[in-house]
Tab-separated table of C-alpha atoms and ligand atoms in Angstrom:
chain	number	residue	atom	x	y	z
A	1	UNK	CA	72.020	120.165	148.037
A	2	UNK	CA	69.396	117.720	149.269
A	3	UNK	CA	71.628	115.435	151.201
A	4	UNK	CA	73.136	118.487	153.247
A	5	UNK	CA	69.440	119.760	153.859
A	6	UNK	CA	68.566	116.507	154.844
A	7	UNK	CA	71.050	116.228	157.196
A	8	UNK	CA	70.315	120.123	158.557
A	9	UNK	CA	67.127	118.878	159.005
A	10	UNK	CA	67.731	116.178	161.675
A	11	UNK	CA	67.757	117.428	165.042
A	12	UNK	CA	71.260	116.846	166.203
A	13	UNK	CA	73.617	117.366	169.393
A	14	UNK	CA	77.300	117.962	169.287
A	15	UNK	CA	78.797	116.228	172.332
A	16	UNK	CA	82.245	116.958	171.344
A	17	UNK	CA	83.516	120.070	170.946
A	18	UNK	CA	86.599	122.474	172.434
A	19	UNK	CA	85.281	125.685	172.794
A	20	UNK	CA	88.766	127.313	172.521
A	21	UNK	CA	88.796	124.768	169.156
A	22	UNK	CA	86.153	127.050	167.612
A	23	UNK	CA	87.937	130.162	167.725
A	24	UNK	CA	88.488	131.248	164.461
A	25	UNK	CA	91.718	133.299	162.416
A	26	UNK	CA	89.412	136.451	162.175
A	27	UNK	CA	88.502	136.044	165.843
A	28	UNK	CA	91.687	135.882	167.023
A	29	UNK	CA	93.423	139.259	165.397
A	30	UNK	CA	89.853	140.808	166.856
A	31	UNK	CA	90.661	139.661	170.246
A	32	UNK	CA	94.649	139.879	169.861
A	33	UNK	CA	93.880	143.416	169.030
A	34	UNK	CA	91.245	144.382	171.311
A	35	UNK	CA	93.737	142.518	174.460
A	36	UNK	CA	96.723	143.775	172.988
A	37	UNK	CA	98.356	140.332	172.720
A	38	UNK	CA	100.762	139.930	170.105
A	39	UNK	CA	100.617	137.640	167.926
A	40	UNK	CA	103.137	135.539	165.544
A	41	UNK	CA	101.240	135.835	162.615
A	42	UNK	CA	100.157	138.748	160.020
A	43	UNK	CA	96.958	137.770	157.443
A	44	UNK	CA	94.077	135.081	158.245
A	45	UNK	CA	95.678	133.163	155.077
A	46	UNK	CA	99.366	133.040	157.408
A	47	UNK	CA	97.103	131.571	160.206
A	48	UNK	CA	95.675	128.975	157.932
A	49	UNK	CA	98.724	127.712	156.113
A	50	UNK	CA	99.694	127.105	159.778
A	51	UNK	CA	97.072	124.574	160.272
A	52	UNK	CA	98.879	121.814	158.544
A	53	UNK	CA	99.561	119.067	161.099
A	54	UNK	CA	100.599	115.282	160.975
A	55	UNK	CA	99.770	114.508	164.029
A	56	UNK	CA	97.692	115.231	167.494
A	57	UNK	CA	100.719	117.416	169.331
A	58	UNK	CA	101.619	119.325	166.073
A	59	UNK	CA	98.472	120.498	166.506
A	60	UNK	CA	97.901	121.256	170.435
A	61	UNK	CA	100.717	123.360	170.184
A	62	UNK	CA	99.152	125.548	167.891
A	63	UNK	CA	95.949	125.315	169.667
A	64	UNK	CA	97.496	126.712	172.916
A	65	UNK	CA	98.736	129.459	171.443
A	66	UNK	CA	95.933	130.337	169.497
A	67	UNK	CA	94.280	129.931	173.028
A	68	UNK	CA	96.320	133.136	174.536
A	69	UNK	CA	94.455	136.092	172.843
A	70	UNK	CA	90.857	134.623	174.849
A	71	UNK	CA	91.754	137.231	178.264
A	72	UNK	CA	87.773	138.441	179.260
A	73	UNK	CA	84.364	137.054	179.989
A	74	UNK	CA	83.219	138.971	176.952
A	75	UNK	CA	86.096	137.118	175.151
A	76	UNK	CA	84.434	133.449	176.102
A	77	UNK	CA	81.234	134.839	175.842
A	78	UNK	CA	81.772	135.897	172.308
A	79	UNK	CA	83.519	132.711	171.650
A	80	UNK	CA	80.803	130.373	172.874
A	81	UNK	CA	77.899	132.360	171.206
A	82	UNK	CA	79.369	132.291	167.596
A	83	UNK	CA	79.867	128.850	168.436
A	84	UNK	CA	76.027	128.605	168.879
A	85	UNK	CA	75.565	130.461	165.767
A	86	UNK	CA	77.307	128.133	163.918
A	87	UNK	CA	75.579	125.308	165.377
A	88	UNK	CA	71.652	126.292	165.328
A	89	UNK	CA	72.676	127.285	161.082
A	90	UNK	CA	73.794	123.595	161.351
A	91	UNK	CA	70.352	121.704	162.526
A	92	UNK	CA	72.085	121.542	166.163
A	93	UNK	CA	69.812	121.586	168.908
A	94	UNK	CA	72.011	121.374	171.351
A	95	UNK	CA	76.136	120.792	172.499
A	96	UNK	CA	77.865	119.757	175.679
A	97	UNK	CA	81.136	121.922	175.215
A	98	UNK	CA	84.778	121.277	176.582
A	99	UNK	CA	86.768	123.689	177.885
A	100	UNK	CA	90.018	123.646	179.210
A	101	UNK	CA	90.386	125.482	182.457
A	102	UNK	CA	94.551	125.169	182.878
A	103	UNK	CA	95.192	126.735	179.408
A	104	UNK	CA	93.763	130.022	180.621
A	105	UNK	CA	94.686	129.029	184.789
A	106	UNK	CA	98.489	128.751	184.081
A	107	UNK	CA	98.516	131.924	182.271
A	108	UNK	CA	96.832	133.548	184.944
A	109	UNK	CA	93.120	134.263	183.594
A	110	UNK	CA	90.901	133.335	186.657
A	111	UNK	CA	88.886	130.025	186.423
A	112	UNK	CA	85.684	132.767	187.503
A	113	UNK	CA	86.848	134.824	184.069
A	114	UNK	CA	86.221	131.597	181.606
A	115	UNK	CA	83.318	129.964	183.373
A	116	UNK	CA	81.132	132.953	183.725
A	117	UNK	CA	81.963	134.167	179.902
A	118	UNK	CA	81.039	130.697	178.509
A	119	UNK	CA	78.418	130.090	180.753
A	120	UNK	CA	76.989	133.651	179.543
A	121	UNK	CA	77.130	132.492	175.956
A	122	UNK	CA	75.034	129.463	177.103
A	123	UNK	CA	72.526	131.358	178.544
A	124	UNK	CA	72.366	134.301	175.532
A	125	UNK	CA	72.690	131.068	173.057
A	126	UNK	CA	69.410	129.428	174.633
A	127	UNK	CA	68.165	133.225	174.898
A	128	UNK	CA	68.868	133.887	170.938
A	129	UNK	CA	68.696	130.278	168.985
A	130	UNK	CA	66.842	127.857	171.599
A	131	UNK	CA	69.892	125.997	171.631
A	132	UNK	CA	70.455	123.991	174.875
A	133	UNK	CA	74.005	123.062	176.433
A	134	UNK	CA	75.834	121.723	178.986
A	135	UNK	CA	79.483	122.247	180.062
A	136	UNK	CA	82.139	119.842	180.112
A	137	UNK	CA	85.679	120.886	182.003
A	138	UNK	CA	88.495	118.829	180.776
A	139	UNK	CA	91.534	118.337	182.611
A	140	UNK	CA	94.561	118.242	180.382
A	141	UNK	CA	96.275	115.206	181.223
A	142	UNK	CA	99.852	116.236	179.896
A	143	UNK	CA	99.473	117.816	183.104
A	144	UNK	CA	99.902	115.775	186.619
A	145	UNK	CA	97.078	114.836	188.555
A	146	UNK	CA	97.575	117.571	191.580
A	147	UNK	CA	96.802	120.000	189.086
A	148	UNK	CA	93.720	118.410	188.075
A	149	UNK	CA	92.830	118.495	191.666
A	150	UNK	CA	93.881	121.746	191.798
A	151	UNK	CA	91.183	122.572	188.614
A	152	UNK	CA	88.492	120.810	190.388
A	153	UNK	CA	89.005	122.856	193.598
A	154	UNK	CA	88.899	125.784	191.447
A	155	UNK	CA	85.925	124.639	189.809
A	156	UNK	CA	83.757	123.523	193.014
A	157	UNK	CA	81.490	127.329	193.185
A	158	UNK	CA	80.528	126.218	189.683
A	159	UNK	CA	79.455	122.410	190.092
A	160	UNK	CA	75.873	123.009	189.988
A	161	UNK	CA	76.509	124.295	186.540
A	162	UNK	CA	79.226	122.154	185.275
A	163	UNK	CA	77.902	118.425	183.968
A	164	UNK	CA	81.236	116.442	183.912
A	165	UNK	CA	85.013	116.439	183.288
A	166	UNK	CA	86.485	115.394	180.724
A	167	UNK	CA	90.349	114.182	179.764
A	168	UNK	CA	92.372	115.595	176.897
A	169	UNK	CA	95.444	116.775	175.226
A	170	UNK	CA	98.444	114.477	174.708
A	171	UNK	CA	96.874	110.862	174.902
A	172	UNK	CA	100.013	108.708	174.498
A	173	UNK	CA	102.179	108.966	177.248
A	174	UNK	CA	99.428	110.153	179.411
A	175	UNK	CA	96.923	106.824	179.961
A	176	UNK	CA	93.296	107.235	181.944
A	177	UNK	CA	95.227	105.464	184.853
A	178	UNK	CA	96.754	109.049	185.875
A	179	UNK	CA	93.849	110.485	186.822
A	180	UNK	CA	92.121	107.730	188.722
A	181	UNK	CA	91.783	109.616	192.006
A	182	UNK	CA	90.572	112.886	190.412
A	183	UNK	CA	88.059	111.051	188.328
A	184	UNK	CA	86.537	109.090	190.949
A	185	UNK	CA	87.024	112.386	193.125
A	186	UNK	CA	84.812	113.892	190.214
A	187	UNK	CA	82.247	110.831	190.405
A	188	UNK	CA	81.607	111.220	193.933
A	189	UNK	CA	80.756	115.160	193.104
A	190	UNK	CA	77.897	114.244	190.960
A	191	UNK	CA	79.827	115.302	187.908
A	192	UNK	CA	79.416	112.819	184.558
A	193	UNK	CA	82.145	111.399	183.181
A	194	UNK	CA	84.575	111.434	179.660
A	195	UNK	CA	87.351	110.740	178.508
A	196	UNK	CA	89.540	110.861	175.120
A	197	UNK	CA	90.937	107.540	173.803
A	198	UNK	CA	91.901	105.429	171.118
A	199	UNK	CA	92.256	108.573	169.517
A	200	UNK	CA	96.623	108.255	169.207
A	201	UNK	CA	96.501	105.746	172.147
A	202	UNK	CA	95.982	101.964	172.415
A	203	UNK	CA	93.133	99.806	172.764
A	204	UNK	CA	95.029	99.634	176.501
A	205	UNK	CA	93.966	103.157	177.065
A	206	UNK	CA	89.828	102.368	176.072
A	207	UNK	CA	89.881	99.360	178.660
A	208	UNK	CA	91.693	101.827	181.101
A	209	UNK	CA	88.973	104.746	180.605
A	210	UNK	CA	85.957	102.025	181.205
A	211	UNK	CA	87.445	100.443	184.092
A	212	UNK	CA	89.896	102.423	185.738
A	213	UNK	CA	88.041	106.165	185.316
A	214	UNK	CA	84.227	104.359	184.455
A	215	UNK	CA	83.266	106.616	181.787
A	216	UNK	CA	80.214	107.664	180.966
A	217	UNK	CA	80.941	108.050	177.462
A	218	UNK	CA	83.961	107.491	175.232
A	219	UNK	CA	85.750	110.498	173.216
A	220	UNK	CA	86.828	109.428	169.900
A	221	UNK	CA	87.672	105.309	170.379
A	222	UNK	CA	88.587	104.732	166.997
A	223	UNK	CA	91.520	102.492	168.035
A	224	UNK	CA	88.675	100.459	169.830
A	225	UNK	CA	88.251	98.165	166.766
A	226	UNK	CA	91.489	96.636	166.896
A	227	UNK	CA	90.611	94.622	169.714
A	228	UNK	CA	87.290	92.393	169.583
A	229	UNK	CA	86.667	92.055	173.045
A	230	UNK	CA	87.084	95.523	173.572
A	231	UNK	CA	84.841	96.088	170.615
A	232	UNK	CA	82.048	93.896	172.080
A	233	UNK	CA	82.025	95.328	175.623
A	234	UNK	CA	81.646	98.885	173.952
A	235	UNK	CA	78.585	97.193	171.728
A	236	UNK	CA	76.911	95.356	175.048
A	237	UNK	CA	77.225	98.164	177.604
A	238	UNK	CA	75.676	100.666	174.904
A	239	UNK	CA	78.648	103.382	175.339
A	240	UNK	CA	78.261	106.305	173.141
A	241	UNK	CA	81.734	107.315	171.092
A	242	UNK	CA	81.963	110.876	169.924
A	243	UNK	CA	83.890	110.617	166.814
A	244	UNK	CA	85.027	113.365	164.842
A	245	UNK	CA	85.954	112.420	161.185
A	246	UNK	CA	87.387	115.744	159.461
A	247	UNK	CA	89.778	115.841	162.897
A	248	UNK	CA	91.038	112.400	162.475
A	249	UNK	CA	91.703	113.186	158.588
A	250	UNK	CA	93.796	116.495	159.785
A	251	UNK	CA	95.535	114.663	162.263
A	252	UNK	CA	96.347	111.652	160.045
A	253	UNK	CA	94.574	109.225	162.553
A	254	UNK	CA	93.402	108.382	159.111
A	255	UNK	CA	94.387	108.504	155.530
A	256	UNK	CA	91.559	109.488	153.835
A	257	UNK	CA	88.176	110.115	155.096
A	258	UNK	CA	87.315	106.807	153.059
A	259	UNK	CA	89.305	105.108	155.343
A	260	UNK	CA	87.593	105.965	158.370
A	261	UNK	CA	86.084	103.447	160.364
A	262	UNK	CA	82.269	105.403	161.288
A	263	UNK	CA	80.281	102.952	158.877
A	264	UNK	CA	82.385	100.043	160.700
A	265	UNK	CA	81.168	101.026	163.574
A	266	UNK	CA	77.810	101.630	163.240
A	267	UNK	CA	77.460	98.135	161.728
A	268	UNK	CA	79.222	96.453	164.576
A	269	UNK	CA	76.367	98.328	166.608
A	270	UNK	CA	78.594	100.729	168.288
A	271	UNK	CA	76.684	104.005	169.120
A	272	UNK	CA	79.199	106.302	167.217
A	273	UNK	CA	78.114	109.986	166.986
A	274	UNK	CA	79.777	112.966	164.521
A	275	UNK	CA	81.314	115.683	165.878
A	276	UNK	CA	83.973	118.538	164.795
A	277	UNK	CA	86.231	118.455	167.829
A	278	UNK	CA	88.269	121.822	167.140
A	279	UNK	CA	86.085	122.622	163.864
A	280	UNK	CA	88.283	126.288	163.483
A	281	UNK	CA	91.338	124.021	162.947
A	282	UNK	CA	89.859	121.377	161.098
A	283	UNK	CA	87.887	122.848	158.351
A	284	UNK	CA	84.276	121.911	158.940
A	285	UNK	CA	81.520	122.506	161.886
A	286	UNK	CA	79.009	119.850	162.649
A	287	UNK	CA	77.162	119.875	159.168
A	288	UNK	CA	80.230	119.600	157.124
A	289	UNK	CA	81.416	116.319	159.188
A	290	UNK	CA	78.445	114.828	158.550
A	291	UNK	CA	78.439	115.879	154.738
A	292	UNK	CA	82.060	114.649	153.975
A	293	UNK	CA	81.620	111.567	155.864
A	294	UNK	CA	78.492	110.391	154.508
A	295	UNK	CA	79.994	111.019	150.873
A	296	UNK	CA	83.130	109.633	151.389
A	297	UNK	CA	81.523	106.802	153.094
A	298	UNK	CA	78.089	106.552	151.013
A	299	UNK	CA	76.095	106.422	154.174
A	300	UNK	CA	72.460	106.118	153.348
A	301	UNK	CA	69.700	108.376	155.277
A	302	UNK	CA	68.761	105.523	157.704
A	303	UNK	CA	72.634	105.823	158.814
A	304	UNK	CA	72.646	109.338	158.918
A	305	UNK	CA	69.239	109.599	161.020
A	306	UNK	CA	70.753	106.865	163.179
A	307	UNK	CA	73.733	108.915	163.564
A	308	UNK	CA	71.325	112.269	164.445
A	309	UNK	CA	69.410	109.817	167.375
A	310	UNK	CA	72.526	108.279	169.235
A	311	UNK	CA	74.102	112.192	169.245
A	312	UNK	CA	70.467	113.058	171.267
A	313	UNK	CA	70.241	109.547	173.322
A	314	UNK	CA	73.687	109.562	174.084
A	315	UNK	CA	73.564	113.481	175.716
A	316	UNK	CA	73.595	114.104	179.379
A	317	UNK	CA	70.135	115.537	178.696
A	318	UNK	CA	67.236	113.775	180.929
A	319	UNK	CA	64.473	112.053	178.984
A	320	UNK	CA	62.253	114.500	179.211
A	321	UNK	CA	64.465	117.285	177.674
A	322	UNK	CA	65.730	114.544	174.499
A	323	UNK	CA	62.044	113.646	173.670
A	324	UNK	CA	61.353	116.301	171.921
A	325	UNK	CA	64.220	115.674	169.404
A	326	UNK	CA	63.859	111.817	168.813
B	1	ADE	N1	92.252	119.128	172.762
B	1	ADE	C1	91.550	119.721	171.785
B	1	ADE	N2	91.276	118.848	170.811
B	1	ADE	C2	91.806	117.661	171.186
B	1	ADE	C3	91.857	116.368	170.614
B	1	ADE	N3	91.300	116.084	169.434
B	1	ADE	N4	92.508	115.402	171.282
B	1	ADE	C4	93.084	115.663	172.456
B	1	ADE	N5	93.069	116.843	173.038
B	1	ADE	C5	92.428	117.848	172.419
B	2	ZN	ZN1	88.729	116.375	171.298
């Protein structure tokens, strides 16, 4: 299909992406059955037919417990380098990956177990494909702020090898104004900065991200556009948004991937990316966002190749390293 090898052809970055969101029905009976974790569910078509969800916390809880069969490094390791896989078959050049430290913490898998798996993968993924990445922890912020503190202390032998933090998991209920300390605890430890909203949440929670934590970057935003002001201040001070289409269709943040607001946004001039967010639950990795998007939303190849450049320019890569892909 020429619009699909088009689009393969661009030199992309996916800059938002759960690594325990890539882990796959097949994947998880091999690792149930290799850790000896039991599992509620019989056949990869059982698994599937669970992934209907109307909303963000139907489908974190599934999520979490998918999460519970990932128990070794060579579990992360093999996570993150299929995830690679995936990506390099997709035109992706390179990813700046979430993971969520407390999901494996609480159950007592040491922070050392996941960071030195995934950061493995990284290195074999570079190794194997030539695919670059960076590693984003996310504190989950249905969680209280000690224990994000508590993540970060965990995390501090890794910081020369961790780019930022990010915020996610249950968004209403939970604003940016939570975490204020450990963000600007974060900030003041070099680390970059994220954060997920206007995903579920208000406009309320966007202005809180920017001002309160003083993102870097914004995950998802869509709820942005209901407020103008808010809207312009995203256009002026250039802030990248990671949105991730075929996740807001699953989670019914929209009705139909016609309604989705990415061709809104990139002619208000906001520097919206594509992304698959949790592309094992969502049905599509990088290449089939774009794909479905662009058809439901007849972008044209300008668009798309627009789309490509803001996913490079708005990476934590230094110039140097995002040349060669613009
Ligand atoms: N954790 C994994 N995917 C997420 C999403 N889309 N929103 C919030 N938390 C998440
Ligand atoms: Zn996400």
């Amino acid at each position: 299909d020429p619009l699909s090898d088009f689009i393969r052809s661009l030199p992309k970055a996916e800059l938002h992406l759960h690594i325990e969101g890539s882990l796959e029905p097949e994947q998880m009976f091999a690792f149930a059955r290799r850790n000896r974790v039991a599992l509620p569910f019989h056949t990869v078509e059982e698994v599937r037919a669970a992934y209907a969800f109307t909303n963000l916390q139907d489908f974190l809880d599934i999520y979490y417990q998918g999460a519970q069969v990932l128990r070794t490094e060579e579990d992360f390791h093999d996570l993150a380098l299929a995830y690679f896989r995936r990506l390099a078959a997709d035109g992706g050049v390179h990813a700046e990956i979430f993971f969520d430290p407390q999901t494996h913490t609480d159950r007592g898998i040491p922070f050392q177990v996941v960071a030195d798996g995934l950061l493995a993968g990284m290195v074999a993924a570079k190794d194997e494909l030539g695919v670059t990445s960076h590693l984003i922890l996310c504190y989950l912020r249905h969680l209280d702020e000690e224990a994000a503190f508590a993540t970060l202390k965990a995390a501090e032998p890794y910081l020369d090898r961790i780019k930022g933090v990010g915020l996610d998991s249950s968004e209403v209920g939970n604003p940016p104004s939570k975490f204020a300390r450990v963000f600007q605890a974060s900030r003041e430890r070099g680390l970059k900065l994220v954060a997920h909203a206007g995903e579920e949440g208000p406009p309320d929670y966007v202005w809180q991200a920017l001002d309160i934590l003083g993102v870097d970057r914004l995950d998802h935003g869509n709820r942005a556009l209901e407020d103008e002001a808010l809207t312009r201040r995203l256009v002026d001070q250039g802030t990248t948004l990671t949105v991730c289409p075929l996740s807001n269709l699953k989670l019914c943040v929209v009705p139909s991937l016609e309604a989705h607001p990415l061709r809104r946004m990139l002619g208000l001039g906001l520097k919206a990316t594509v992304n698959a967010d949790d592309p094992a639950y969502f049905g599509g990795y990088l290449l089939d966002n774009y794909v479905r998007v662009a058809a439901a939303l007849g972008l044209d190849r300008a668009q798309l190749a627009r789309l490509a450049r803001n996913s490079i320019t708005g990476s934590f890569l230094d110039a140097a390293a995002q040349t060669p892909h613009l």
